[in-house]
Coordinates of C-alpha atoms in Angstrom, one line a residue:
M1 CA -18.9 25.5 21.0
P2 CA -15.4 27.1 21.1
F3 CA -16.7 30.1 23.0
T4 CA -18.5 27.8 25.5
F5 CA -15.3 25.9 26.1
I6 CA -13.3 29.1 26.6
N7 CA -16.0 30.3 29.0
S8 CA -15.6 27.1 31.0
I9 CA -11.8 27.3 31.2
I10 CA -11.7 31.0 32.2
S11 CA -14.5 30.4 34.8
W12 CA -12.7 27.5 36.4
F13 CA -9.5 29.5 36.6
L14 CA -11.2 32.5 38.2
K15 CA -13.1 30.4 40.8
K16 CA -9.7 29.2 42.2
R17 CA -9.1 32.6 43.7
K18 CA -12.1 32.0 46.1
H19 CA -9.8 30.0 48.4
Q20 CA -7.4 32.9 48.9
V21 CA -10.3 35.2 49.7
E22 CA -11.5 32.7 52.3
L23 CA -8.1 33.1 54.0
F24 CA -8.5 36.8 54.8
L25 CA -12.1 36.2 55.7
K26 CA -11.0 33.8 58.3
Y27 CA -7.9 35.8 59.6
P28 CA -8.7 39.5 58.6
I29 CA -6.6 41.2 61.4
D30 CA -3.6 38.9 60.9
V31 CA -3.6 39.5 57.2
Q32 CA -3.8 43.3 57.7
E33 CA -1.0 43.4 60.4
E34 CA 1.3 41.2 58.3
L35 CA 0.6 43.5 55.3
L36 CA 1.4 46.6 57.3
F37 CA 4.8 45.3 58.4
K38 CA 5.6 44.2 54.9
L39 CA 4.9 47.7 53.5
V40 CA 7.0 49.3 56.2
Q41 CA 9.9 47.0 55.7
T42 CA 9.8 47.4 52.0
A43 CA 9.9 51.2 52.2
K44 CA 12.2 51.6 55.2
N45 CA 15.1 52.9 53.0
T46 CA 13.1 55.5 51.1
E47 CA 13.3 59.1 51.9
F48 CA 9.9 59.0 53.6
G49 CA 10.9 55.8 55.5
K50 CA 14.0 57.3 56.8
Q51 CA 12.3 60.5 57.8
F52 CA 9.8 58.6 60.0
D53 CA 12.2 56.0 61.2
F54 CA 10.5 53.0 59.6
S55 CA 13.3 50.7 60.6
T56 CA 12.3 50.9 64.3
I57 CA 8.6 50.3 63.8
Q58 CA 7.7 47.0 65.6
S59 CA 3.9 47.4 66.1
Y60 CA 0.8 49.2 64.9
S61 CA 1.1 51.7 67.8
D62 CA 4.7 52.5 66.7
F63 CA 3.4 53.1 63.2
A64 CA 0.5 55.3 64.3
S65 CA 2.7 57.4 66.7
K66 CA 5.6 57.9 64.2
V67 CA 3.8 58.5 61.0
P68 CA 1.4 61.5 60.8
I69 CA -1.9 61.3 58.9
Q70 CA -1.4 62.9 55.5
K71 CA -3.5 64.9 53.1
Y72 CA -2.5 65.4 49.5
E73 CA -1.2 68.9 50.1
T74 CA 1.2 67.4 52.7
I75 CA 2.8 64.9 50.3
E76 CA 2.5 67.0 47.1
P77 CA 6.1 68.2 47.1
L78 CA 7.4 64.6 47.2
I79 CA 5.0 63.6 44.4
E80 CA 6.1 66.5 42.2
R81 CA 9.7 65.5 42.7
C82 CA 8.8 61.9 41.7
R83 CA 7.0 63.2 38.6
K84 CA 10.2 64.9 37.5
G85 CA 12.1 61.7 37.8
E86 CA 13.4 61.3 41.4
Q87 CA 12.8 57.9 42.8
H88 CA 13.0 56.1 46.2
L89 CA 11.1 59.0 47.8
F90 CA 8.1 57.2 49.2
W91 CA 8.3 53.8 47.5
P92 CA 11.4 51.8 46.6
T93 CA 10.5 50.6 43.0
K94 CA 10.3 53.0 40.1
I95 CA 7.0 54.9 39.8
K96 CA 6.3 56.3 36.3
W97 CA 2.5 56.3 36.3
F98 CA 0.3 59.0 38.0
A99 CA -3.5 58.9 38.1
K100 CA -4.8 62.4 37.6
S101 CA -7.7 62.9 39.9
S102 CA -9.6 66.0 40.8
G103 CA -12.4 64.4 42.9
T104 CA -14.8 67.2 42.1
T105 CA -15.3 69.5 39.2
N106 CA -13.5 72.6 40.5
A107 CA -10.8 71.0 42.7
K108 CA -7.1 71.3 41.9
S109 CA -5.8 68.3 40.1
K110 CA -4.1 65.6 42.1
F111 CA -1.5 63.2 40.7
I112 CA -1.8 60.0 42.6
P113 CA 1.3 57.6 42.3
V114 CA 0.5 54.2 40.8
S115 CA 3.3 51.7 41.2
D116 CA 3.7 48.5 39.1
E117 CA 2.9 46.6 42.3
A118 CA -0.5 48.4 42.6
I119 CA -1.3 47.8 39.0
E120 CA -0.6 44.1 39.3
Y121 CA -1.6 43.2 42.8
C122 CA -4.4 45.7 43.5
H123 CA -6.1 46.8 40.3
F124 CA -5.6 43.8 38.1
K125 CA -6.2 41.4 41.0
A126 CA -9.4 43.2 41.9
G127 CA -10.6 43.0 38.3
K128 CA -10.2 39.2 38.4
D129 CA -11.8 39.0 41.9
M130 CA -14.8 41.0 40.6
L131 CA -15.3 38.3 38.0
C132 CA -14.5 35.5 40.6
M133 CA -17.3 36.8 42.9
Y134 CA -19.8 36.9 40.1
I135 CA -19.0 33.5 38.6
N136 CA -19.0 31.8 42.0
N137 CA -22.5 33.1 42.7
N138 CA -23.8 32.4 39.2
E139 CA -22.9 28.9 38.0
E140 CA -24.6 29.4 34.6
A141 CA -22.7 32.6 33.8
Q142 CA -21.7 32.9 30.1
L143 CA -19.6 36.0 30.4
F144 CA -16.7 34.8 28.3
T145 CA -18.8 33.7 25.3
G146 CA -18.9 37.4 24.5
K147 CA -17.2 40.7 25.4
S148 CA -17.3 43.3 28.2
L149 CA -18.2 46.8 27.2
R150 CA -15.9 49.0 29.3
L151 CA -16.6 52.7 29.7
G152 CA -13.7 54.6 31.3
G153 CA -13.1 58.3 31.6
S154 CA -11.5 60.7 29.2
S155 CA -8.8 58.3 28.7
A156 CA -5.9 60.0 27.0
I157 CA -2.4 59.4 28.4
Y158 CA -0.1 62.4 28.7
E159 CA 3.7 62.2 28.9
D160 CA 5.8 64.4 31.2
S161 CA 9.5 64.5 30.8
E162 CA 10.0 61.6 33.2
S163 CA 6.5 60.2 33.8
Y164 CA 3.0 59.6 32.4
F165 CA -0.3 60.7 33.7
G166 CA -4.0 60.3 32.9
D167 CA -7.3 58.9 34.3
L168 CA -6.8 55.7 36.2
S169 CA -8.9 53.9 33.6
A170 CA -6.4 54.9 30.9
I171 CA -3.5 53.7 33.0
I172 CA -5.2 50.3 33.6
I173 CA -6.1 49.9 29.9
E174 CA -2.6 50.9 28.8
N175 CA -1.0 48.3 31.0
M176 CA -3.4 45.4 30.3
P177 CA -1.9 42.3 28.7
F178 CA -2.5 42.1 24.9
W179 CA -4.9 39.2 25.2
A180 CA -7.3 41.2 27.5
D181 CA -8.2 43.3 24.4
F182 CA -9.9 40.2 22.8
S183 CA -12.5 40.0 25.6
S184 CA -13.2 43.7 25.9
A185 CA -14.8 46.3 23.8
P186 CA -14.1 48.9 22.6
K187 CA -10.5 48.1 21.4
Q188 CA -7.7 49.9 23.1
E189 CA -7.3 52.7 20.5
V190 CA -10.9 53.7 20.9
A191 CA -10.9 53.3 24.7
L192 CA -8.0 55.7 25.0
M193 CA -9.5 58.4 22.8
G194 CA -9.3 61.7 24.7
E195 CA -12.4 63.7 23.4
W196 CA -15.4 62.3 25.2
E197 CA -18.2 62.9 22.7
T198 CA -16.2 61.6 19.7
K199 CA -15.2 58.5 21.8
M200 CA -18.8 57.9 22.7
E201 CA -19.8 57.6 19.1
A202 CA -16.8 55.5 18.2
I203 CA -17.7 53.1 21.1
I204 CA -21.3 52.8 19.8
D205 CA -20.2 52.2 16.2
E206 CA -17.8 49.4 17.3
T207 CA -20.0 47.6 19.9
I208 CA -23.6 47.6 18.5
H209 CA -22.7 44.6 16.3
E210 CA -20.7 42.7 19.0
N211 CA -21.9 40.1 21.4
I212 CA -21.8 42.2 24.6
T213 CA -22.4 40.0 27.7
S214 CA -21.4 42.6 30.5
L215 CA -21.1 46.3 31.1
A216 CA -18.5 48.1 33.3
G217 CA -18.5 51.8 34.1
V218 CA -20.0 54.7 36.2
P219 CA -23.8 54.6 36.2
S220 CA -24.4 58.2 35.2
W221 CA -22.2 58.1 32.1
M222 CA -23.2 54.5 31.2
L223 CA -26.8 55.8 31.0
V224 CA -25.7 58.4 28.5
L225 CA -24.1 55.7 26.4
L226 CA -27.0 53.3 26.6
N227 CA -29.6 55.9 25.7
R228 CA -27.5 57.0 22.8
V229 CA -27.3 53.3 21.6
L230 CA -31.1 53.1 21.5
E231 CA -31.3 56.4 19.6
K232 CA -28.8 55.1 17.0
T233 CA -30.3 51.7 16.6
G234 CA -33.9 52.6 16.9
K235 CA -34.4 49.7 19.4
D236 CA -36.8 49.8 22.4
N237 CA -34.4 48.4 24.9
I238 CA -30.8 47.3 25.3
L239 CA -31.6 43.6 25.2
E240 CA -32.7 44.0 21.6
V241 CA -29.2 45.2 20.8
W242 CA -27.3 42.8 23.1
P243 CA -29.6 39.8 23.9
N244 CA -26.9 38.0 25.9
L245 CA -26.2 40.8 28.3
E246 CA -26.2 39.4 31.9
V247 CA -24.5 41.7 34.3
Y248 CA -23.5 45.4 34.9
F249 CA -20.4 46.0 37.1
H250 CA -20.7 49.6 38.4
G251 CA -19.1 52.0 40.8
G252 CA -18.1 55.6 41.3
V253 CA -21.5 57.0 42.4
N254 CA -24.5 55.7 44.3
F255 CA -26.5 53.4 42.0
N256 CA -29.9 53.8 43.7
P257 CA -31.0 57.0 42.0
Y258 CA -30.4 55.3 38.6
R259 CA -31.8 51.8 39.4
E260 CA -35.3 52.3 37.9
Q261 CA -33.9 53.8 34.7
Y262 CA -31.7 50.8 34.2
K263 CA -34.6 48.4 34.8
K264 CA -36.4 50.0 31.9
L265 CA -33.4 50.0 29.6
I266 CA -32.6 46.3 30.5
P267 CA -35.9 44.6 31.2
K268 CA -34.5 41.2 32.2
K269 CA -35.8 39.8 35.4
D270 CA -32.6 37.9 36.4
F271 CA -30.2 40.7 35.2
K272 CA -27.4 41.2 37.8
Y273 CA -25.9 44.4 39.1
Y274 CA -22.5 44.2 40.9
E275 CA -21.0 47.2 42.7
T276 CA -17.3 47.9 43.1
Y277 CA -15.4 50.5 45.1
N278 CA -12.2 51.7 43.5
A279 CA -10.5 55.0 43.2
S280 CA -7.2 56.5 41.8
E281 CA -5.6 55.6 45.2
G282 CA -6.6 51.9 45.1
F283 CA -9.3 49.2 44.7
F284 CA -11.0 48.7 48.1
A285 CA -14.2 46.6 48.0
I286 CA -16.4 44.4 45.9
Q287 CA -20.0 43.2 46.1
D288 CA -19.6 39.5 46.9
R289 CA -23.2 38.4 46.8
N290 CA -26.1 38.6 44.4
N291 CA -28.7 41.3 45.1
S292 CA -26.7 42.9 47.9
D293 CA -26.0 46.5 48.7
E294 CA -23.0 45.7 50.9
L295 CA -19.4 45.5 49.7
L296 CA -16.7 43.1 51.0
L297 CA -13.6 45.0 52.1
M298 CA -10.7 43.4 50.3
L299 CA -7.8 43.0 52.7
D300 CA -4.9 41.5 50.6
Y301 CA -4.5 44.1 47.8
G302 CA -1.4 45.8 49.4
I303 CA -3.6 48.3 51.2
F304 CA -3.6 48.8 55.0
Y305 CA -6.7 50.4 56.4
E306 CA -7.4 52.8 59.3
F307 CA -10.6 54.7 60.2
I308 CA -11.5 58.0 61.8
P309 CA -15.0 58.3 63.4
M310 CA -16.5 61.3 61.6
R311 CA -17.9 62.8 64.8
E312 CA -14.2 63.1 65.9
Y313 CA -12.9 64.1 62.5
D314 CA -10.3 66.9 62.5
G315 CA -8.4 66.3 59.2
E316 CA -4.7 65.5 59.7
N317 CA -5.1 66.0 63.5
S318 CA -7.5 63.2 63.8
V319 CA -6.9 59.9 65.7
A320 CA -7.4 56.8 63.6
I321 CA -8.1 53.3 64.6
P322 CA -7.2 50.0 62.9
L323 CA -9.7 47.5 61.5
S324 CA -9.8 45.5 64.7
Q325 CA -11.5 48.4 66.6
V326 CA -14.2 49.4 64.2
K327 CA -17.9 49.1 65.0
K328 CA -21.0 48.7 62.9
D329 CA -23.1 51.6 61.8
V330 CA -20.5 54.3 62.6
N331 CA -19.6 56.8 59.9
Y332 CA -15.8 56.7 59.4
A333 CA -13.4 58.6 57.2
M334 CA -11.0 56.1 55.6
V335 CA -7.2 56.3 55.9
I336 CA -5.0 54.1 53.6
T337 CA -1.4 53.0 53.4
T338 CA -0.6 51.5 50.0
N339 CA 1.9 49.7 47.9
S340 CA 2.2 52.8 45.8
G341 CA 3.8 54.8 48.7
L342 CA 0.8 56.5 50.2
W343 CA 1.3 56.5 54.0
R344 CA -1.7 57.1 56.3
Y345 CA -3.4 59.0 53.5
L346 CA -6.8 60.6 53.9
I347 CA -8.6 59.5 50.8
G348 CA -11.6 61.7 51.5
D349 CA -14.3 59.0 51.4
T350 CA -16.5 58.0 54.3
I351 CA -17.9 54.5 54.9
K352 CA -19.8 52.6 57.5
F353 CA -19.5 48.9 58.4
T354 CA -22.6 46.8 58.0
S355 CA -20.8 43.7 59.2
T356 CA -17.6 42.9 61.0
T357 CA -17.7 39.1 60.4
P358 CA -16.7 39.5 57.6
Y359 CA -15.9 43.1 57.1
R360 CA -18.6 44.5 54.8
I361 CA -19.1 48.2 54.1
K362 CA -21.3 50.8 52.5
I363 CA -20.0 54.0 51.0
T364 CA -21.6 57.0 52.8
G365 CA -20.0 60.0 51.1
R366 CA -17.0 62.3 51.2
T367 CA -15.4 64.1 54.1
K368 CA -15.8 67.4 52.2
H369 CA -19.1 66.6 50.5
H370 CA -21.6 67.1 53.3
I371 CA -23.7 70.0 54.7
N372 CA -23.1 71.0 58.2
V373 CA -23.7 74.8 58.1
F374 CA -26.5 74.6 60.7
G375 CA -25.4 71.5 62.7
E376 CA -27.5 69.2 60.5
E377 CA -24.6 66.9 59.5
L378 CA -26.3 65.9 56.2
I379 CA -24.3 63.3 54.3
I380 CA -24.7 61.9 50.8
E381 CA -26.2 58.7 52.1
N382 CA -29.0 60.7 53.7
A383 CA -29.7 62.8 50.6
E384 CA -29.9 59.8 48.3
E385 CA -32.0 57.7 50.7
A386 CA -34.5 60.6 50.9
L387 CA -34.4 61.2 47.2
Q388 CA -35.2 57.6 46.5
A389 CA -38.1 57.7 48.9
A390 CA -39.6 60.9 47.4
C391 CA -39.1 59.5 43.8
E392 CA -40.9 56.2 44.7
K393 CA -43.9 58.1 46.1
T394 CA -44.2 60.5 43.2
N395 CA -43.3 58.0 40.4
S396 CA -40.4 60.3 39.4
E397 CA -36.8 59.8 38.4
I398 CA -33.7 61.9 38.7
K399 CA -30.6 62.2 36.5
D400 CA -28.4 64.6 38.6
Y401 CA -28.6 66.9 41.5
T402 CA -26.5 69.2 43.8
V403 CA -27.4 70.8 47.1
G404 CA -26.0 73.8 49.0
P405 CA -27.0 76.1 51.9
I406 CA -29.1 79.2 52.0
F407 CA -27.4 81.2 54.7
M408 CA -29.2 83.1 57.4
N409 CA -29.3 86.9 57.2
E410 CA -30.9 89.7 59.0
D411 CA -34.1 89.3 57.0
S412 CA -34.6 85.6 57.8
T413 CA -35.1 83.6 61.0
G414 CA -33.3 80.6 59.7
G415 CA -31.4 79.0 56.8
A416 CA -32.3 76.3 54.4
H417 CA -31.0 73.8 51.8
E418 CA -31.3 74.7 48.1
W419 CA -31.5 71.8 45.6
I420 CA -31.0 71.8 41.9
I421 CA -32.4 68.6 40.5
E422 CA -32.5 67.5 36.9
F423 CA -35.3 65.0 36.5
K424 CA -35.5 62.2 34.0
K425 CA -39.2 62.1 34.9
A426 CA -40.4 65.1 36.9
P427 CA -43.0 64.8 39.6
E428 CA -46.5 66.2 38.9
N429 CA -46.3 68.5 41.9
I430 CA -42.9 69.8 42.9
N431 CA -44.2 71.2 46.2
F432 CA -45.5 67.7 47.2
F433 CA -42.1 66.2 46.2
T434 CA -40.3 68.8 48.4
E435 CA -42.5 68.0 51.3
L436 CA -41.8 64.2 50.9
L437 CA -38.1 64.9 50.5
D438 CA -38.1 67.0 53.7
N439 CA -39.9 64.3 55.7
A440 CA -37.6 61.6 54.4
L441 CA -34.6 63.6 55.4
K442 CA -36.0 64.0 58.9
N443 CA -36.6 60.2 59.1
C444 CA -33.0 59.3 58.2
N445 CA -31.1 62.1 60.0
S446 CA -32.1 63.1 63.5
D447 CA -29.8 66.2 63.5
Y448 CA -31.6 67.5 60.4
E449 CA -34.9 66.7 62.1
A450 CA -33.9 68.7 65.2
K451 CA -32.8 71.7 63.1
R452 CA -36.1 71.6 61.2
Y453 CA -38.2 71.7 64.4
N454 CA -40.6 74.6 64.1
N455 CA -38.3 76.1 61.3
M456 CA -36.1 77.4 64.1
T457 CA -32.8 76.8 62.4
L458 CA -33.7 75.2 59.0
S459 CA -36.7 76.1 56.8
M460 CA -38.3 73.9 54.2
P461 CA -35.9 73.0 51.4
K462 CA -36.0 75.0 48.1
I463 CA -35.9 72.9 44.9
H464 CA -35.2 74.1 41.4
S465 CA -36.2 71.7 38.6
A466 CA -33.3 72.0 36.2
R467 CA -33.6 72.2 32.4
E468 CA -32.6 69.1 30.5
G469 CA -28.9 68.7 30.0
L470 CA -27.9 71.4 32.6
F471 CA -25.4 69.3 34.4
Y472 CA -24.0 67.8 31.2
D473 CA -23.5 71.3 29.7
W474 CA -21.9 72.5 32.9
L475 CA -19.3 69.6 32.9
K476 CA -18.7 70.1 29.1
A477 CA -18.0 73.8 29.7
K478 CA -15.4 72.8 32.2
G479 CA -13.8 70.2 30.0
K480 CA -15.0 67.5 32.5
L481 CA -17.0 65.1 30.4
G482 CA -16.2 61.5 31.1
G483 CA -16.6 58.6 33.4
Q484 CA -14.3 59.7 36.2
H485 CA -15.8 63.2 36.6
K486 CA -18.6 63.5 39.1
I487 CA -21.2 66.1 40.1
P488 CA -20.5 67.5 43.6
R489 CA -23.6 66.4 45.5
L490 CA -23.4 68.3 48.8
S491 CA -21.5 71.4 49.7
N492 CA -21.1 73.8 52.6
T493 CA -20.8 76.7 50.1
R494 CA -23.0 78.1 47.3
W495 CA -20.2 78.0 44.7
F496 CA -21.7 75.1 42.7
L497 CA -25.3 76.4 43.1
E498 CA -24.5 79.9 41.8
E499 CA -22.6 78.5 38.7
L500 CA -25.5 76.2 37.8
L501 CA -28.2 78.8 38.5
S502 CA -26.4 81.2 36.2
L503 CA -26.8 78.7 33.3

């Protein structure tokens, strides 16, 4: 009875936020414009604000003409000065937290500033909104009669002389109010353990006897945890361990390749999956309806959005447009201005709008993670749509994959794409799977189809069926195990392919 009462009270409190969400649904452009001017005015006396004359900015066009689009390399000198203790460089309040983010397994580490305002009014607010969306759509939800199992990255916090850095998940956990630990598992000291495999065992030991009602984490790594839970308990499915489990909040990678595996692990007809879109730079969008594959762009988290059509993308030299000018079904690179002092920052993600009333999106990939060696413009969305189609027709399942080019040479008439796929359940005939994948890619990408015509530019894809654990071993060798490290899916080079093939 006490847990039911607590569940009712917390649910009532969270539902109240729905009215604020309705405000930006009704006036999205006004909310975004007001936010932009608030950010500019707040930072006008910082070093960055003075350099770009923030005090004279009166309109969006002023902002776009005065402030150049930024990549990390452009602002790295300011960030390094801030990490050493200098303040008021790009944001007026003290910044002591930096989210360490590499994006891919080989990229140079980035240190993304995380202000107190971003922690409170972006990340914490988004966490409450995620629960608000779910509870408003599911009146019978009993989330707060139990605990949420959270699976972050390799979550140690490191101290510099004047600042702290770590995975974003570690920063969020470190700053959570003390009472949040009572509704989450594992406890903070376990969640912040640095060594991934030791932490995994500690999480299992702590949670298998808890009443877990929800899961939160990256699908690929959560699968590792759940399968390990079954191994340790000897149970047939996760509901035998946690019978009151009702929802999985996921993000970080496309869920579709993992969906069937989750259905087998959690065989509950009305089990819910809710997707979120967050990164070290901010929390951007939340699934706001049951059984939807679209995400509602959240417009009042201290983030001003701009977008660059990918067909016109030229990095920092690109021309961006505001939210008011976007169109449906166009692939855009996202540009953000935030309450952590990122100004017109190219986050590296690509999205498309599925709706503009309200503004709902799908994540389509990364600006760097695509293959366009032969003019095929293959993006992650295409690859995963085609993989799903081939898996459905061959009753197969995948765990991980990566793709790169086979370049043309004097002995070949064309190039090709080379895939390394680790299957959870391999197809009976890999050649038939390859043919299905190729046809599915043609169906979802007309540029690919044109380049495949008569094998003139692109030949049939080449697929390697990877040994079990290949990608896990690769990440482990790099010290990259953990929820915020991702396999690079598509590349214009053979760097990842060659490393994996050597293993």
